[in-house]
Short mmCIF file of C-alpha atoms in Angstrom, two decimals:
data_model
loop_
_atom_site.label_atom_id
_atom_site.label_comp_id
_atom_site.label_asym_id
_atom_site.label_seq_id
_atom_site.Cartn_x
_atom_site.Cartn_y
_atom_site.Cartn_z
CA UNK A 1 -5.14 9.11 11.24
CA UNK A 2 -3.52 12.52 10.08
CA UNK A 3 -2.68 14.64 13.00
CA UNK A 4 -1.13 18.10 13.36
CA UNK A 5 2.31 18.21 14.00
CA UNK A 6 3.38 17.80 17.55
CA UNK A 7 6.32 19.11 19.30
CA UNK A 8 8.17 16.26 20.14
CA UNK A 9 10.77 14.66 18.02
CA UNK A 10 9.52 12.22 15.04
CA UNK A 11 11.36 10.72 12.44
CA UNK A 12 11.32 12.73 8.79
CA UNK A 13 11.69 11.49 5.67
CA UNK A 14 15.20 11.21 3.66
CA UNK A 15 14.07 14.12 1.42
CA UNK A 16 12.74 16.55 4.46
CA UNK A 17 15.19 19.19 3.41
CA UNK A 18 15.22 18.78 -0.73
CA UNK A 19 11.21 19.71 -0.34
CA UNK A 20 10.86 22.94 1.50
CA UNK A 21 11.12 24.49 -2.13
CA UNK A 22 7.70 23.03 -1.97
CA UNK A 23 6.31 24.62 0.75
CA UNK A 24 5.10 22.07 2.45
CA UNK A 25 2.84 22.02 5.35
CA UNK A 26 3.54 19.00 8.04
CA UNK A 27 1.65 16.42 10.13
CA UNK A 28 1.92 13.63 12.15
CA UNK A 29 1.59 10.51 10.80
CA UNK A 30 2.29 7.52 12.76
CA UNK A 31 6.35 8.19 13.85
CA UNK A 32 6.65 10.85 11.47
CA UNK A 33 6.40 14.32 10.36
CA UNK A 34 5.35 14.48 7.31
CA UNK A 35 4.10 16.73 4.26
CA UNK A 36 0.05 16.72 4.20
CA UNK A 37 0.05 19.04 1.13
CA UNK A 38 2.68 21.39 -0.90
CA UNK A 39 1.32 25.09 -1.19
CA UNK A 40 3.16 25.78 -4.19
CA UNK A 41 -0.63 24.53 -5.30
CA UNK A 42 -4.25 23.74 -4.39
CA UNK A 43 -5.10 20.74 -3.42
CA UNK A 44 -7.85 20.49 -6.03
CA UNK A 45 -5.55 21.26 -8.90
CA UNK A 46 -2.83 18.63 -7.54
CA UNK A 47 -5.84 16.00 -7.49
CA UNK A 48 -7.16 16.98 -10.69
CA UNK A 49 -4.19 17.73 -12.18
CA UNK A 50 -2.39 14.46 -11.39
CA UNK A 51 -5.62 12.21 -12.89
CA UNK A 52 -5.17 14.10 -16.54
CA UNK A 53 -1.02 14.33 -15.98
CA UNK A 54 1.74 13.40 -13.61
CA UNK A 55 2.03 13.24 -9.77
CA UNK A 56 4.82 12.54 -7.28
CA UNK A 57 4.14 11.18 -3.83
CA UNK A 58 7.11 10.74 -0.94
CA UNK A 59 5.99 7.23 0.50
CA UNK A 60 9.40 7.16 2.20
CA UNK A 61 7.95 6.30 5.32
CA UNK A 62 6.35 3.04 4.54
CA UNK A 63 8.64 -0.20 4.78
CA UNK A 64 10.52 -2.56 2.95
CA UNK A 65 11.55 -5.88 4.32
CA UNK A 66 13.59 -8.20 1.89
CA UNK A 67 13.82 -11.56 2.48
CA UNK A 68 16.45 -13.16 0.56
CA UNK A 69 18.14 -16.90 0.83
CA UNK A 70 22.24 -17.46 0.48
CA UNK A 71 24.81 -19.98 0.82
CA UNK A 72 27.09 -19.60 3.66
CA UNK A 73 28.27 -22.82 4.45
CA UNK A 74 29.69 -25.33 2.09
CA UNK A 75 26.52 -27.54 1.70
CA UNK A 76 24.79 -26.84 -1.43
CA UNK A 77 20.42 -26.29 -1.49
CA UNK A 78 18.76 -26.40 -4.88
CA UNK A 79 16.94 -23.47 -6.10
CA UNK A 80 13.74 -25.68 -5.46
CA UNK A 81 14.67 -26.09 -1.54
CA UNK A 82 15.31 -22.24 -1.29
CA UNK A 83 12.17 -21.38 -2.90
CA UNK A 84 9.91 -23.96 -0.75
CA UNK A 85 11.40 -22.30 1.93
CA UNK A 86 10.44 -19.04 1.62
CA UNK A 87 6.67 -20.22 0.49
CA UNK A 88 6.76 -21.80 3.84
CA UNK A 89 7.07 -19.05 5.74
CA UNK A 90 4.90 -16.80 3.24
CA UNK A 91 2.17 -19.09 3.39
CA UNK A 92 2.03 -19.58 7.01
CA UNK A 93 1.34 -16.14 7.92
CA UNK A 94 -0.30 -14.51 4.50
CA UNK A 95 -2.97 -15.65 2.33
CA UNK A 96 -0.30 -16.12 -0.82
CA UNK A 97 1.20 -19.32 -2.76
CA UNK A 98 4.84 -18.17 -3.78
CA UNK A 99 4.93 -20.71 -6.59
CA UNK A 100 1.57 -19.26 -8.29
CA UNK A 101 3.58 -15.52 -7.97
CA UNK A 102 5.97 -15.40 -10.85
CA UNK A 103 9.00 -13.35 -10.97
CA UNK A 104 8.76 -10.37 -11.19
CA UNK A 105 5.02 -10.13 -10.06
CA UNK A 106 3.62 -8.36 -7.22
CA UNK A 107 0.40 -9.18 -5.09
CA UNK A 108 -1.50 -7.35 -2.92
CA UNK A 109 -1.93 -9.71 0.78
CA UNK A 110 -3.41 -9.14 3.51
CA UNK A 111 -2.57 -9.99 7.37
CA UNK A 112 -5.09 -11.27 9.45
CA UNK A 113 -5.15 -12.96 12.98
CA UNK A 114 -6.69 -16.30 14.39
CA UNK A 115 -10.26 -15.08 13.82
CA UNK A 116 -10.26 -14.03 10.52
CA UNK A 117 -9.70 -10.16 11.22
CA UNK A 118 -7.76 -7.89 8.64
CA UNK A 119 -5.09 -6.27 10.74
CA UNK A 120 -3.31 -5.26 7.80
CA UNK A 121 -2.17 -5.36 4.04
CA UNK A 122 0.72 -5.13 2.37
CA UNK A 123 2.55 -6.16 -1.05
CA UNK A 124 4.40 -8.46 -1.71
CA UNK A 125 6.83 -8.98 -4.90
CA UNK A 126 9.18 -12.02 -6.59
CA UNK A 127 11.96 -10.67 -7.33
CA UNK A 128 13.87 -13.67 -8.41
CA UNK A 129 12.46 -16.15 -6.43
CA UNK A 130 15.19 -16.16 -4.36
CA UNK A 131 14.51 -13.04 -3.38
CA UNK A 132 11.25 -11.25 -2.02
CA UNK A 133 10.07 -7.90 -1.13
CA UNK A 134 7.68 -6.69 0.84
CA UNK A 135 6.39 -3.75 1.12
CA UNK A 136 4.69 -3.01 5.07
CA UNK A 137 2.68 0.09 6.20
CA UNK A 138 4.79 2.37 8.44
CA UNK A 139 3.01 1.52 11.75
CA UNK A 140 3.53 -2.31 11.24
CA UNK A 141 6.64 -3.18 9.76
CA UNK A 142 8.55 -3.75 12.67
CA UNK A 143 5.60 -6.40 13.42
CA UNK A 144 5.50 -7.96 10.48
CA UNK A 145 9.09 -8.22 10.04
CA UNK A 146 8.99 -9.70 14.07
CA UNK A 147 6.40 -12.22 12.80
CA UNK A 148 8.81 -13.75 9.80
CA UNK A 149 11.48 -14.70 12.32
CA UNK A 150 9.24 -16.27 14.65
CA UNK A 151 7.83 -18.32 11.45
CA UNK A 152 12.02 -18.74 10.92
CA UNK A 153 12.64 -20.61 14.20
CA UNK A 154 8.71 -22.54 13.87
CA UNK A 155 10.19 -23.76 10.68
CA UNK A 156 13.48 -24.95 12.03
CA UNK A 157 12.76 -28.59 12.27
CA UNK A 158 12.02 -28.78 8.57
CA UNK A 159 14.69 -27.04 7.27
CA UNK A 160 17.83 -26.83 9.70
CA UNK A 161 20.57 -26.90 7.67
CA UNK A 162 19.25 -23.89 5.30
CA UNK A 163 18.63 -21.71 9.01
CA UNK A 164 21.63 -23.19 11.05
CA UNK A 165 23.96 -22.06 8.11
CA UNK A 166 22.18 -18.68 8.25
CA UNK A 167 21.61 -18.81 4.73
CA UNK A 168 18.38 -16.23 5.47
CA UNK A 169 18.73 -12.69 5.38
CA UNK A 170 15.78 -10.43 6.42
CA UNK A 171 16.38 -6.39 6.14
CA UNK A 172 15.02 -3.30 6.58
CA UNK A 173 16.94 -1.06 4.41
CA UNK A 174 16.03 2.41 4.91
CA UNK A 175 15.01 3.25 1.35
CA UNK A 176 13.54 6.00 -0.42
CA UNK A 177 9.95 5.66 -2.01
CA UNK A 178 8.50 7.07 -4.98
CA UNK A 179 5.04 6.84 -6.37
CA UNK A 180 4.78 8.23 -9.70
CA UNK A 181 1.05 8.60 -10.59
CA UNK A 182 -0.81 9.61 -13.31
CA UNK A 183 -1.52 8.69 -17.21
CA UNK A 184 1.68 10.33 -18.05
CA UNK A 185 3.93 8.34 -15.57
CA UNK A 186 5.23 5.97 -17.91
CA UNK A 187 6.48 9.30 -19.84
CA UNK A 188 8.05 10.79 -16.57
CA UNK A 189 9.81 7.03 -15.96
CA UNK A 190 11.13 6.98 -19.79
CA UNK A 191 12.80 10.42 -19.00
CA UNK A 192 14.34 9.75 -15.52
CA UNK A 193 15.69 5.80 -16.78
CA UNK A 194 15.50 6.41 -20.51
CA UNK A 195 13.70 2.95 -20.87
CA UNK A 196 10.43 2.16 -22.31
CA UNK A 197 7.72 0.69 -20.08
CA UNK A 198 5.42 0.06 -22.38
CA UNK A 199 5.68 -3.81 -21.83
CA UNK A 200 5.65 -3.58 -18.02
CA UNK A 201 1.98 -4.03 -16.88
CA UNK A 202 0.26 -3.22 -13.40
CA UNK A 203 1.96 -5.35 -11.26
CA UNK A 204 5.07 -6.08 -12.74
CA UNK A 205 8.22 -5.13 -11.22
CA UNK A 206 11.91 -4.44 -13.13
CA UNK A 207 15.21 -4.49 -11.68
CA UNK A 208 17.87 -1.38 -12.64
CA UNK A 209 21.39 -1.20 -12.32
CA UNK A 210 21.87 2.99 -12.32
CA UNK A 211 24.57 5.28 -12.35
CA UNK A 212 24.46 8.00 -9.50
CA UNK A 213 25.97 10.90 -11.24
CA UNK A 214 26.11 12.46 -7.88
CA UNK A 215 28.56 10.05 -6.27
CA UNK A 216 30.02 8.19 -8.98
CA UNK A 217 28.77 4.68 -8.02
CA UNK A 218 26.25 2.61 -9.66
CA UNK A 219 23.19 1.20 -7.26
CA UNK A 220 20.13 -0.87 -7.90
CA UNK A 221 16.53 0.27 -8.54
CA UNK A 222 13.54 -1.51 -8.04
CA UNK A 223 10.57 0.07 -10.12
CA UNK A 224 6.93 -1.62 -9.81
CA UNK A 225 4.17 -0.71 -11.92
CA UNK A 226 1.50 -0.08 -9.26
CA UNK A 227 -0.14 2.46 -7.22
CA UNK A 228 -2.31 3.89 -4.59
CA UNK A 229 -4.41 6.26 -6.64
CA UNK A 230 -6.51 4.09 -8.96
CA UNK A 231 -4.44 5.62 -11.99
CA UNK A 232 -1.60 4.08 -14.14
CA UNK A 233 1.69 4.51 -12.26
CA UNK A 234 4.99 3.03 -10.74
CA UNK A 235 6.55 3.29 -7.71
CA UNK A 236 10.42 3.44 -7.09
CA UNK A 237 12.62 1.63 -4.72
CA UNK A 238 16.40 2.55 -3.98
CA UNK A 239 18.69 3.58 -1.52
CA UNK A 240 18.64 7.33 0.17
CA UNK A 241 21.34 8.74 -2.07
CA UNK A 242 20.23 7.78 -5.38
CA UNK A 243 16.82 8.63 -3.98
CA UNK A 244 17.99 12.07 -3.49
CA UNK A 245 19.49 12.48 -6.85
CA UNK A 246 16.14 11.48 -8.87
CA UNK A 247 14.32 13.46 -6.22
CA UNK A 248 16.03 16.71 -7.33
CA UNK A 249 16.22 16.01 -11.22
CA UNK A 250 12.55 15.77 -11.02
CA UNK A 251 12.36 18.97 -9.43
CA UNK A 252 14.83 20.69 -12.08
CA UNK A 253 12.33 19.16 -14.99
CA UNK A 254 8.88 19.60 -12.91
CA UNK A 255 7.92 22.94 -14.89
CA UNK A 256 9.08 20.64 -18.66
CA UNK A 257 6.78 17.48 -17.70
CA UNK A 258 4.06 19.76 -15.45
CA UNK A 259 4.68 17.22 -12.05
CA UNK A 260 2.62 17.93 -9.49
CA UNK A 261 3.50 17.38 -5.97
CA UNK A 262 1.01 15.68 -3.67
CA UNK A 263 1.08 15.30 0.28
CA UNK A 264 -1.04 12.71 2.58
CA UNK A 265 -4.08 15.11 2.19
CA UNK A 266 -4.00 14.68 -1.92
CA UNK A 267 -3.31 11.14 -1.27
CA UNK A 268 -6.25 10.69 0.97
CA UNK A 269 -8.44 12.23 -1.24
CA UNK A 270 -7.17 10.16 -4.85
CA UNK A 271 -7.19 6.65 -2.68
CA UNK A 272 -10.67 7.35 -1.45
CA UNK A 273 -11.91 8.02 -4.76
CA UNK A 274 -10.21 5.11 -6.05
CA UNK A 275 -12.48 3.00 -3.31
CA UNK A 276 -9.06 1.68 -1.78
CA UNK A 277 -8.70 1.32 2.06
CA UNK A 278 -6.47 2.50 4.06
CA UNK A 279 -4.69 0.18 6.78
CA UNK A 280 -5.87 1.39 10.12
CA UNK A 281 -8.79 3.64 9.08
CA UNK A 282 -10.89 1.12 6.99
CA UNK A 283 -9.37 -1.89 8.48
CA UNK A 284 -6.82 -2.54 11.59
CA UNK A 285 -5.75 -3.19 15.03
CA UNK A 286 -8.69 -1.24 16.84
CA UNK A 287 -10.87 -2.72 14.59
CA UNK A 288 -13.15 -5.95 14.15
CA UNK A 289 -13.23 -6.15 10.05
CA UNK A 290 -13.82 -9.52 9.04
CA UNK A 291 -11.92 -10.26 5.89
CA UNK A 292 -15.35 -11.42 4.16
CA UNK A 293 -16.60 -8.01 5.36
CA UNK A 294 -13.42 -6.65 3.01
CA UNK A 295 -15.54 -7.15 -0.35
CA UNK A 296 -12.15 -8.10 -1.97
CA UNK A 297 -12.12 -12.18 -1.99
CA UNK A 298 -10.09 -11.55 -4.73
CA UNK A 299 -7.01 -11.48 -2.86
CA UNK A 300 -6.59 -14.99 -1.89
CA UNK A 301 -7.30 -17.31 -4.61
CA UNK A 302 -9.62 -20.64 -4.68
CA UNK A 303 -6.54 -22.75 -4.18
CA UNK A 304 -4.98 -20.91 -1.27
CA UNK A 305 -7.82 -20.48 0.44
CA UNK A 306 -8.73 -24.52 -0.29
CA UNK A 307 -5.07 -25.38 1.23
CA UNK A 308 -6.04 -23.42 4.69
CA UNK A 309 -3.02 -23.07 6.30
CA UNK A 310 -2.66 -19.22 6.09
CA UNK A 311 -2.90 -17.54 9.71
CA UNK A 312 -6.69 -17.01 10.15
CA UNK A 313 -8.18 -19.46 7.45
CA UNK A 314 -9.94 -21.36 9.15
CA UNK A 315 -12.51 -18.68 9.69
CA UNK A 316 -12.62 -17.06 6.35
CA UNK A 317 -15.67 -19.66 4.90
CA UNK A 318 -18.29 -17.98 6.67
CA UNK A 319 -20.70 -15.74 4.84
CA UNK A 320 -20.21 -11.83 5.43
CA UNK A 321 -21.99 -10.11 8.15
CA UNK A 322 -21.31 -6.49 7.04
CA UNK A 323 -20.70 -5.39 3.80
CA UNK A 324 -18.07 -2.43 2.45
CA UNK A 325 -20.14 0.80 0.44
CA UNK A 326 -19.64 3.74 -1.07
CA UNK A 327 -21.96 7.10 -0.43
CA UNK A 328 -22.32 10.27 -1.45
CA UNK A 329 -23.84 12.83 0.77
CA UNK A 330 -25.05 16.59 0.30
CA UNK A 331 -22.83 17.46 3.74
CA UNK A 332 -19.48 16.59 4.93
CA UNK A 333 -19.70 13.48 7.15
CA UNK A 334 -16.74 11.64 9.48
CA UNK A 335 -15.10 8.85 10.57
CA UNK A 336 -16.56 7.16 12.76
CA UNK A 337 -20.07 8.55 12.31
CA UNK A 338 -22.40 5.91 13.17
CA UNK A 339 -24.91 4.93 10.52
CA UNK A 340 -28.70 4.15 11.08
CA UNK A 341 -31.70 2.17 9.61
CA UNK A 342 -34.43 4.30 11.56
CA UNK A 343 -33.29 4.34 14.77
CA UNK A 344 -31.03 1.25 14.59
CA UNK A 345 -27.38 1.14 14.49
CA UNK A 346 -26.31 -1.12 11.48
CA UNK A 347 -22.57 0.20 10.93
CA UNK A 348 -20.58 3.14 10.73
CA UNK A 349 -18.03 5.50 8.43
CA UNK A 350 -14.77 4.44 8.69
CA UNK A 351 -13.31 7.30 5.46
CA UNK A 352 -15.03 10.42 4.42
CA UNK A 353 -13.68 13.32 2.06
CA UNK A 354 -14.40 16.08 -0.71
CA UNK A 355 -13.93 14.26 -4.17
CA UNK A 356 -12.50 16.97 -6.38
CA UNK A 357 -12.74 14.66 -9.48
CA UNK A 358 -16.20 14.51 -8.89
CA UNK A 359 -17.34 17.67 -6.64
CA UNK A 360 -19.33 15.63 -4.05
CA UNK A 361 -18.59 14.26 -0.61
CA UNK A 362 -17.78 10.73 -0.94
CA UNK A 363 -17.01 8.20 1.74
CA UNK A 364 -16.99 4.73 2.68
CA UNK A 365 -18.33 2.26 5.31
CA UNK A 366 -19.54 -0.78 6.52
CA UNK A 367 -23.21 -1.94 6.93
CA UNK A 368 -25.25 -5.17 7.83
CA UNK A 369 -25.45 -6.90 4.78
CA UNK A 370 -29.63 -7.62 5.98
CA UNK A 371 -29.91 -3.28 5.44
CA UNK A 372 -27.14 -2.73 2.36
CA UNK A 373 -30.60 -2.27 0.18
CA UNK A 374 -32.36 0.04 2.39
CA UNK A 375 -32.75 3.90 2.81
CA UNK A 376 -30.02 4.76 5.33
CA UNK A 377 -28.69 8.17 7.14
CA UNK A 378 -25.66 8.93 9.77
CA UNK A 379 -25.33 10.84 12.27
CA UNK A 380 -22.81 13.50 12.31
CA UNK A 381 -22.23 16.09 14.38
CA UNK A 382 -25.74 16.25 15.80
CA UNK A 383 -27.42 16.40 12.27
CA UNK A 384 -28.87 13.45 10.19
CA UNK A 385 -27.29 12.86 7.41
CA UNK A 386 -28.99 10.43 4.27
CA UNK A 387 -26.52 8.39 2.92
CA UNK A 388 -26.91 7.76 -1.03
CA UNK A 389 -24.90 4.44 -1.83
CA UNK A 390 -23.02 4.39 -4.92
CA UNK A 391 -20.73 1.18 -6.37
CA UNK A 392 -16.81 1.55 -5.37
CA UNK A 393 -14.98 2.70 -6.81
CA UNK A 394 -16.47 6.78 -7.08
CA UNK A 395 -13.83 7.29 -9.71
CA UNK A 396 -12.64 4.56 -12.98
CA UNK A 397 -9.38 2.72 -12.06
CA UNK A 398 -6.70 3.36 -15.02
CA UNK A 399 -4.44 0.85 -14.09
CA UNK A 400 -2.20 -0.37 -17.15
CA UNK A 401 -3.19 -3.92 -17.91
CA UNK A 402 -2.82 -6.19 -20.49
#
């Protein structure tokens, strides 16, 4: 997934030039060059260091599609029509209910096609019910974004007056990302907004009007307590210049607050640990991952999945055929590495890495659910590798709930 850079032209991200104080070293990922690590440290001590303290990742790259409902005609629609609306065309292409997401909630989805396959995930938040982001990997936004209009015109005959008065807006704004991680976020947060988050729990989202001191001009700020490293953390939404301001403020106060600076590598690593996937590695479009292969039914609830009208639910009911596992091994092993019972093929390694919370060699796979209980080895490389299985996640999630 994480390629060397190339020397053709890919997009950067809005802060390429603010971080070279950072010394970062660049990759390809996807359409863009970007940062695998900052040598101003290790990546051990930026992994460590970021699950006792504070962490900031660039996620710039990833997308945000709003999808937001307005009047632009004279007829009037009732809250209640606008919201149905959008729940339509949710709920006909992700596993989600709008009406059980409150305001100011976020969910992790998932996208998968006709047969039940996890192509990818995403997040997606109520803003004000009127108003709801989404937030798409980097390789599939444009996708997903193409897949809500065609839902758009599908749902024309139902609602024609709300799309013939083109009262629905779906963007793209090119906005900068920030993922704040670590238990000593929500200090970093109180210092960049002066607010207390102490009543915002993992998954809720808050809406900022800020003042750019840089141009004079107030903006809004999205901040949602989540995060991709199994730690307590937010992650902040806003346009490229206010992005830019908090970017360098954080760098004037990174020696006060001791902020550590993480690239895709450290990212890799903390995610793995945290026994997340990641969207075309453990799951995707060259892939054939069965969503009850996943191990996280949580995602769509009894009622959603009772309703069935969700892209692919018709073939979610079935009983799993593989099942999702953590090992540890004594050697490095890889993606893709096929894994054995004897001399039989019964799945393979889809992410592999050094833990440096732990000091092992962690990664993650699928196997036939008929062999999860039995004494298994890959092959890597030539050599035979025994896999120890271990539950996911290899490291505690800290996430700040109620």
């Amino acid at each position: 997934m994480i390629r060397r850079f190339s020397s053709y032209v890919l997009k950067k991200s809005p802060l390429h030039d603010i971080q070279t104080v950072l010394k970062p070293s660049y990759g390809k990922f996807g359409d863009y060059t970007l940062p695998l690590t900052y040598r101003i440290n290790k990546s051990k001590d930026t992994v460590c260091g970021i699950r006792k303290g504070v962490g900031v990742f660039d996620i710039s790259h990833m997308g945000i599609i709003n999808i937001t409902l307005n009047n632009n005609n004279k007829q009037t629609f009732s809250n209640t029509d606008k919201h149905n609306f959008i729940n339509h065309i949710l709920k006909k292409i992700f596993p989600i209910d709008t009406h059980q997401l409150k305001i100011n909630k976020s969910q992790l989805t998932v996208l998968l096609n006709n047969r039940g396959i996890v192509k990818d995930d995403l997040v997606i938040s109520n803003i004000d019910n009127m108003k709801y982001r989404l937030v798409v990997n980097a390789a599939t936004k444009s996708k997903i974004r193409d897949k809500l209009y065609t839902h758009i015109r599908e749902l024309y005959t139902e609602y024609p007056e709300i799309i013939r008065g083109n009262n629905v807006n779906i963007s793209m704004p090119h906005n900068i990302i920030l993922a704040i991680q670590g238990p000593r976020s929500s200090e970093l947060l109180n210092k960049l907004f002066n607010i207390n988050f102490d009543n915002i729990y993992f998954n809720d989202n808050i809406n900022l009007t800020m003042l750019n001191p840089s141009t004079h001009t107030h903006t809004n700020v999205e901040i949602s307590r989540c995060g991709y490293t199994g730690e307590d953390g937010f992650e902040i939404y806003c346009d490229s210049e206010f992005g830019r301001y908090l970017y360098n403020l954080i760098l004037s106060i990174r020696k006060e607050y001791d902020i550590l600076f993480g690239g895709l590598i450290e990212r890799d690593i903390m995610r793995l640990e945290a026994g997340l996937c990641l969207s075309g590695v453990d799951f995707g479009d060259d892939m054939n991952i069965h969503f009850n292969d996943l191990g996280m039914n949580f995602l769509i609830t009894k009622k959603v999945k009772e309703k069935g009208v969700f892209i692919g639910s018709n073939r979610i009911k079935k009983s799993p055929s593989h099942k999702r596992m953590g090992f540890i091994t004594s050697k490095p092993v890889h993606a893709r590495d096929i894994i054995y019972y004897k001399d039989l093929p019964i799945g393979c390694i889809t992410s592999s890495n050094v833990s440096y919370t732990t000091n092992k060699f962690i990664s993650m796979g699928y196997v036939k659910v008929e062999y999860k209980d039995h004494e298994i080895y890959c092959k890597s490389r030539d050599r035979n590798i025994d896999l120890e299985t271990t539950p996911l996640p290899f490291v505690k999630h800290n996430f700040y709930r109620k």
